[in-house]
Amino acid sequence: MSDLLERLRARGWRMTSQRRVVAQVLDGDHTHLTADEVHARSARLLPEISRATVYNTLGELVSLGEVIEVSTDGRAKRYDPNAHHPHQHLVCASCGMIRDVHPTGDPLADLPAQERFGFTVSEAEVTYRGLCPACA
Amino acid sequence: MSDLLERLRARGWRMTSQRRVVAQVLDGDHTHLTADEVHARSARLLPEISRATVYNTLGELVSLGEVIEVSTDGRAKRYDPNAHHPHQHLVCASCGMIRDVHPTGDPLADLPAQERFGFTVSEAEVTYRGLCPACA
DNA sequence: TCTTGACTGAGACTCTGTCCATCGTAGGAT
DNA sequence: ATCCTACGATGGACAGAGTCTCAGTCAAGA
Ligand SMILES: [Mn+2]
Ligand SMILES: [Mn+2]
Ligand SMILES: [Zn+2]
Ligand SMILES: [Zn+2]
């Protein structure tokens, strides 16, 4: 993530102050922010940045594979810059806190051929739910 | 599911024509309907049923554990009456088609204690994604 | 049959996200 | 250094999904 701007430039991206700021916000330890949270933090650095631009930029980062879209709660999607390290998520059912987790084994291997119904299965997304220490 | 109405009555639920119709709709082979789809089908049987009542009833069935809420696509939640048979979902990334699948092994067992960060983990939800035969 | 509190309905409202027309500017060309 | 222009940004309208309110209705026990 640290040289995201370099990679984007190499891909022929036009570098604007808005895109720089969004990348900078995601680059903190602020993983799993909603689009509106990204917008709020970006607006502290660049007050006029618009919601549409944040949505556009996030969408583009997702299609480039630089950011992962996570929707654990049926509410706002969250944007995860930790895209180059495969992982799953552990969510507190009470306060919504999210942690990255690394289960052993490959979830895809647990889906036998006769349970694939002819699909070309490419991805398995696991969400663990429970109560965090503070909420338990 | 077939004696859902009995179970609800036993739990002291007031039985209204609206609730009966929603249960009847869910009881078909129509699994994974959205709230609006449930509303549309219910309205064929009881034309003046309101959206609010459908949402209320679905929410209550979920808290009673009679129906499972599934959100596989960040769009409308889907309501799954197949709540008494643990299963996971396989989703076509192109057309959105959903199939129930039964992976081998317990996904919870794949999350070692040091990856639980003190959480009381109670559930693991797996979404497999890929392309269905028609879309591939 | 009467009573009463739980349930329903209509629509306003909130939240999340998309679209569009117009304006601004990054970065190559000169 | 300046110019050009296609691509990006903006703000507001719009759309989809879901929640809330409160007056009116009715299921079910007495
Ligand atoms: Mn993550
Ligand atoms: Mn299902
Ligand atoms: Zn918590
Ligand atoms: Zn398909």
Coordinates of C-alpha atoms (C1' of nucleotides) and ligand atoms in Angstrom, one line a residue:
Chain A
M1 CA 0.0 0.0 0.0
S2 CA 2.8 2.4 0.8
D3 CA 3.7 2.9 -2.9
L4 CA 0.1 2.8 -4.1
L5 CA 0.6 6.2 -5.7
E6 CA 3.6 4.9 -7.7
R7 CA 1.6 1.9 -8.9
L8 CA -1.3 4.0 -9.9
R9 CA 0.9 6.5 -11.8
A10 CA 2.5 3.5 -13.6
R11 CA -0.9 2.4 -14.7
G12 CA -1.4 5.7 -16.4
W13 CA -3.7 7.2 -13.8
R14 CA -4.1 10.9 -13.7
M15 CA -3.0 12.0 -10.3
T16 CA -5.3 14.6 -8.7
S17 CA -5.2 16.1 -5.3
Q18 CA -8.5 14.3 -4.5
R19 CA -7.1 10.9 -5.4
R20 CA -4.0 11.6 -3.4
V21 CA -5.9 12.5 -0.3
V22 CA -8.2 9.4 -0.5
A23 CA -5.2 7.1 -0.9
Q24 CA -3.5 8.9 2.0
V25 CA -6.6 8.3 4.2
L26 CA -6.8 4.6 3.3
D27 CA -3.0 4.3 3.9
G28 CA -3.3 4.9 7.6
D29 CA -4.1 2.2 10.0
H30 CA -7.7 3.0 9.3
T31 CA -8.8 -0.1 7.7
H32 CA -12.4 -1.0 7.2
L33 CA -13.7 2.6 6.8
T34 CA -17.1 3.3 5.2
A35 CA -17.2 5.6 2.2
D36 CA -18.6 8.3 4.3
E37 CA -15.8 7.9 6.9
V38 CA -13.3 8.1 4.1
H39 CA -15.0 11.2 2.9
A40 CA -15.0 12.8 6.3
R41 CA -11.3 12.1 6.8
S42 CA -10.5 13.3 3.3
A43 CA -12.4 16.5 3.8
R44 CA -10.2 17.4 6.8
L45 CA -7.3 17.5 4.4
L46 CA -9.1 18.8 1.3
P47 CA -12.4 20.5 2.5
E48 CA -14.1 20.7 -0.9
I49 CA -13.8 17.1 -1.9
S50 CA -17.2 15.7 -2.9
R51 CA -18.9 12.5 -2.0
A52 CA -19.2 11.5 -5.6
T53 CA -15.4 11.8 -6.1
V54 CA -14.8 9.6 -3.0
Y55 CA -17.2 7.0 -4.3
N56 CA -15.6 7.1 -7.8
T57 CA -12.1 6.8 -6.4
L58 CA -13.0 4.0 -4.1
G59 CA -14.7 2.1 -6.9
E60 CA -11.7 2.5 -9.1
L61 CA -9.3 1.3 -6.4
V62 CA -11.5 -1.7 -6.0
S63 CA -11.5 -2.6 -9.7
L64 CA -7.7 -2.2 -9.7
G65 CA -7.5 -4.7 -6.9
E66 CA -5.8 -2.2 -4.6
V67 CA -8.7 -2.1 -2.1
I68 CA -11.3 -4.7 -1.1
E69 CA -14.9 -4.0 -0.5
V70 CA -16.3 -5.7 2.6
S71 CA -20.0 -5.8 3.5
T72 CA -20.3 -7.5 6.8
D73 CA -23.5 -6.0 8.1
G74 CA -25.9 -5.2 5.3
R75 CA -25.3 -1.6 5.9
A76 CA -22.6 0.6 4.4
K77 CA -19.8 -1.2 2.6
R78 CA -16.4 -0.9 4.1
Y79 CA -13.1 -0.3 2.2
D80 CA -10.1 -2.4 3.1
P81 CA -6.7 -1.3 1.9
N82 CA -5.2 -4.6 3.1
A83 CA -5.8 -6.1 -0.4
H84 CA -2.4 -7.8 -0.9
H85 CA -2.7 -10.1 2.1
P86 CA -5.6 -12.5 1.8
H87 CA -7.6 -12.7 5.0
Q88 CA -11.1 -13.0 6.5
H89 CA -13.0 -11.0 9.0
L90 CA -14.2 -11.4 12.6
V91 CA -17.1 -9.1 13.5
C92 CA -18.6 -8.3 16.9
A93 CA -22.3 -8.7 16.7
S94 CA -22.8 -6.1 19.3
C95 CA -20.5 -3.1 18.6
G96 CA -19.6 -3.9 15.0
M97 CA -15.9 -4.0 15.6
I98 CA -14.0 -5.8 12.8
R99 CA -10.7 -7.7 13.1
D100 CA -8.7 -9.3 10.3
V101 CA -8.2 -13.0 10.9
H102 CA -6.3 -15.7 9.1
P103 CA -8.0 -19.1 9.3
T104 CA -6.0 -22.2 8.7
G105 CA -6.8 -24.2 5.5
D106 CA -8.4 -23.1 2.3
P107 CA -12.2 -22.7 2.5
L108 CA -12.5 -23.4 -1.2
A109 CA -11.1 -26.9 -0.5
D110 CA -14.1 -27.6 1.7
L111 CA -16.6 -27.4 -1.2
P112 CA -16.6 -30.7 -2.9
A113 CA -17.2 -30.9 -6.7
Q114 CA -20.8 -32.3 -6.3
E115 CA -21.6 -29.3 -4.2
R116 CA -20.5 -26.9 -6.9
F117 CA -23.4 -27.4 -9.3
G118 CA -21.3 -26.7 -12.4
F119 CA -20.2 -23.3 -11.1
T120 CA -16.7 -22.0 -11.7
V121 CA -16.0 -21.2 -8.0
S122 CA -13.2 -18.6 -7.6
E123 CA -13.5 -17.2 -4.2
A124 CA -14.7 -18.0 -0.6
E125 CA -15.4 -15.2 1.8
V126 CA -15.8 -16.1 5.4
T127 CA -17.3 -13.9 8.1
Y128 CA -16.9 -15.0 11.7
R129 CA -19.4 -13.5 14.1
G130 CA -19.4 -13.3 17.9
L131 CA -18.9 -10.9 20.8
C132 CA -15.7 -9.0 21.4
P133 CA -14.1 -9.0 24.9
A134 CA -15.6 -5.6 25.8
C135 CA -19.1 -6.6 24.7
A136 CA -19.1 -10.2 26.2
Chain B
M1 CA -41.1 -24.8 8.4
S2 CA -44.4 -26.5 7.7
D3 CA -45.7 -26.0 11.2
L4 CA -44.3 -22.6 11.6
L5 CA -47.7 -21.2 12.4
E6 CA -48.1 -23.7 15.2
R7 CA -44.7 -22.8 16.7
L8 CA -45.5 -19.1 16.5
R9 CA -48.8 -19.6 18.1
A10 CA -47.2 -21.6 20.9
R11 CA -44.8 -18.7 21.5
G12 CA -47.8 -16.5 22.1
W13 CA -47.8 -14.7 18.8
R14 CA -50.9 -12.9 17.8
M15 CA -51.9 -14.5 14.5
T16 CA -53.0 -12.0 11.9
S17 CA -53.9 -12.5 8.2
Q18 CA -50.8 -10.6 7.2
R19 CA -48.4 -12.8 9.2
R20 CA -50.2 -15.9 7.9
V21 CA -49.7 -14.8 4.3
V22 CA -46.0 -13.9 4.8
A23 CA -45.3 -17.3 6.4
Q24 CA -47.2 -18.9 3.5
V25 CA -45.1 -17.1 0.9
L26 CA -41.8 -18.1 2.6
D27 CA -43.0 -21.6 3.0
G28 CA -42.9 -22.3 -0.8
D29 CA -39.8 -23.3 -2.6
H30 CA -39.1 -19.6 -2.8
T31 CA -36.0 -19.4 -0.8
H32 CA -33.8 -16.3 -0.8
L33 CA -36.5 -13.8 -1.6
T34 CA -35.9 -10.1 -1.0
A35 CA -38.3 -8.2 1.3
D36 CA -39.9 -6.5 -1.7
E37 CA -40.3 -9.9 -3.4
V38 CA -42.0 -11.2 -0.3
H39 CA -44.2 -8.2 -0.3
A40 CA -45.1 -8.6 -4.0
R41 CA -46.1 -12.3 -3.5
S42 CA -47.9 -11.5 -0.3
A43 CA -49.9 -8.8 -2.0
R44 CA -51.2 -11.3 -4.5
L45 CA -52.9 -13.0 -1.6
L46 CA -53.7 -10.0 0.5
P47 CA -53.6 -7.0 -1.7
E48 CA -53.4 -4.3 0.9
I49 CA -50.6 -5.7 3.0
S50 CA -48.1 -2.9 3.6
R51 CA -44.3 -2.9 3.2
A52 CA -43.9 -1.9 6.8
T53 CA -45.8 -5.0 8.0
V54 CA -43.7 -7.3 5.7
Y55 CA -40.5 -5.8 7.1
N56 CA -41.8 -6.1 10.7
T57 CA -42.8 -9.7 10.2
L58 CA -39.6 -10.7 8.5
G59 CA -37.6 -9.1 11.3
E60 CA -39.5 -10.9 13.9
L61 CA -39.1 -14.3 12.1
V62 CA -35.4 -13.6 12.0
S63 CA -35.1 -12.9 15.7
L64 CA -37.1 -16.0 16.4
G65 CA -34.6 -18.0 14.4
E66 CA -37.3 -19.2 11.9
V67 CA -35.7 -17.3 9.0
I68 CA -32.2 -16.4 8.2
E69 CA -31.1 -13.0 6.8
V70 CA -28.6 -13.4 3.9
S71 CA -26.8 -10.4 2.3
T72 CA -24.6 -11.7 -0.4
D73 CA -24.3 -8.7 -2.7
G74 CA -24.5 -5.5 -0.7
R75 CA -27.9 -4.9 -2.2
A76 CA -31.2 -6.0 -0.7
K77 CA -31.1 -8.6 2.1
R78 CA -32.6 -11.9 1.3
Y79 CA -34.8 -14.0 3.6
D80 CA -34.1 -17.7 3.8
P81 CA -36.7 -20.0 5.5
N82 CA -34.3 -22.9 5.4
A83 CA -33.2 -22.0 9.0
H84 CA -33.2 -25.4 10.5
H85 CA -30.6 -26.9 8.2
P86 CA -27.2 -25.2 8.5
H87 CA -25.8 -24.4 5.1
Q88 CA -23.7 -21.9 3.2
H89 CA -24.3 -20.1 -0.1
L90 CA -22.8 -20.2 -3.6
V91 CA -23.5 -17.0 -5.6
C92 CA -23.0 -16.3 -9.3
A93 CA -21.1 -13.1 -9.6
S94 CA -22.8 -12.4 -13.0
C95 CA -26.5 -13.1 -12.6
G96 CA -26.8 -13.2 -8.8
M97 CA -28.2 -16.8 -8.7
I98 CA -27.9 -18.3 -5.2
R99 CA -27.6 -22.0 -4.3
D100 CA -27.5 -23.7 -1.0
V101 CA -24.3 -25.6 -0.4
H102 CA -23.0 -27.9 2.3
P103 CA -19.2 -27.6 2.7
T104 CA -17.4 -30.4 4.5
G105 CA -15.9 -29.6 7.9
D106 CA -16.7 -26.9 10.3
P107 CA -15.5 -23.4 9.3
L108 CA -15.3 -22.5 13.0
A109 CA -12.7 -25.2 13.5
D110 CA -10.4 -23.4 11.1
L111 CA -10.1 -20.3 13.3
P112 CA -7.4 -21.0 15.9
A113 CA -7.6 -19.6 19.4
Q114 CA -4.8 -17.1 18.9
E115 CA -6.8 -15.7 15.9
R116 CA -9.9 -15.1 18.0
F117 CA -8.6 -12.1 20.0
G118 CA -10.7 -12.9 23.0
F119 CA -13.9 -12.9 21.0
T120 CA -16.7 -15.4 21.8
V121 CA -17.1 -16.7 18.2
S122 CA -20.4 -18.3 17.6
E123 CA -20.9 -18.4 13.9
A124 CA -19.1 -18.6 10.6
E125 CA -20.8 -17.5 7.4
V126 CA -19.2 -18.6 4.1
T127 CA -20.1 -17.1 0.7
Y128 CA -18.6 -18.9 -2.3
R129 CA -18.5 -16.8 -5.4
G130 CA -18.1 -17.8 -9.0
L131 CA -19.9 -18.1 -12.3
C132 CA -22.9 -20.4 -12.8
P133 CA -23.0 -22.8 -15.8
A134 CA -25.2 -20.4 -17.8
C135 CA -22.9 -17.4 -17.2
A136 CA -19.5 -19.1 -17.6
Chain C
dT1 C1' -69.8 -9.4 23.8
dC2 C1' -66.4 -6.3 25.6
dT3 C1' -61.9 -4.6 26.3
dT4 C1' -57.4 -3.6 25.4
dG5 C1' -53.0 -3.6 23.9
dA6 C1' -50.6 -5.5 20.1
dC7 C1' -50.6 -5.1 15.1
dT8 C1' -51.3 -2.6 10.7
dG9 C1' -51.0 0.9 7.0
dA10 C1' -49.6 5.2 4.5
dG11 C1' -46.3 7.9 3.8
dA12 C1' -42.6 10.8 5.4
dC13 C1' -38.0 10.2 6.5
dT14 C1' -33.0 8.3 6.7
dC15 C1' -29.2 6.2 4.8
dT16 C1' -26.4 4.6 1.1
dG17 C1' -25.1 4.9 -3.3
dT18 C1' -25.6 6.4 -8.5
dC19 C1' -26.2 9.7 -12.3
dC20 C1' -25.8 13.8 -14.8
dA21 C1' -24.5 18.4 -16.6
dT22 C1' -21.1 21.5 -16.1
dC23 C1' -16.8 23.2 -14.7
dG24 C1' -11.8 22.6 -13.7
dT25 C1' -7.3 20.9 -14.4
dA26 C1' -3.2 17.3 -15.2
dG27 C1' -0.1 16.5 -18.1
dG28 C1' 1.3 15.9 -23.0
dA29 C1' 2.2 18.9 -27.0
dT30 C1' 4.3 23.1 -28.9
Chain D
dA1 C1' 6.3 28.6 -20.2
dT2 C1' 1.9 28.3 -22.3
dC3 C1' -1.8 26.1 -24.6
dC4 C1' -5.2 22.3 -25.3
dT5 C1' -8.3 19.0 -24.2
dA6 C1' -9.8 14.8 -22.5
dC7 C1' -10.4 13.1 -18.2
dG8 C1' -11.7 14.0 -13.5
dA9 C1' -14.3 16.8 -9.9
dT10 C1' -18.5 18.9 -8.3
dG11 C1' -23.1 19.4 -6.3
dG12 C1' -27.5 18.3 -6.7
dA13 C1' -31.1 15.4 -8.2
dC14 C1' -32.4 10.8 -8.1
dA15 C1' -33.0 5.9 -6.7
dG16 C1' -33.1 1.7 -3.8
dA17 C1' -33.5 -0.2 0.7
dG18 C1' -35.1 0.1 5.0
dT19 C1' -37.1 2.7 9.4
dC20 C1' -40.3 5.4 12.0
dT21 C1' -44.7 7.5 13.5
dC22 C1' -49.1 7.5 15.0
dA23 C1' -53.9 7.0 14.1
dG24 C1' -56.9 3.3 13.4
dT25 C1' -58.0 -1.8 13.6
dC26 C1' -58.7 -6.2 15.5
dA27 C1' -57.2 -10.9 17.8
dA28 C1' -58.0 -13.1 21.6
dG29 C1' -58.7 -13.5 26.5
dA30 C1' -62.2 -12.3 30.2
Ligands
MN1 MN -9.6 -6.6 6.5
MN2 MN -30.1 -20.7 1.8
ZN3 ZN -18.1 -5.5 20.7
ZN4 ZN -25.0 -16.7 -13.5

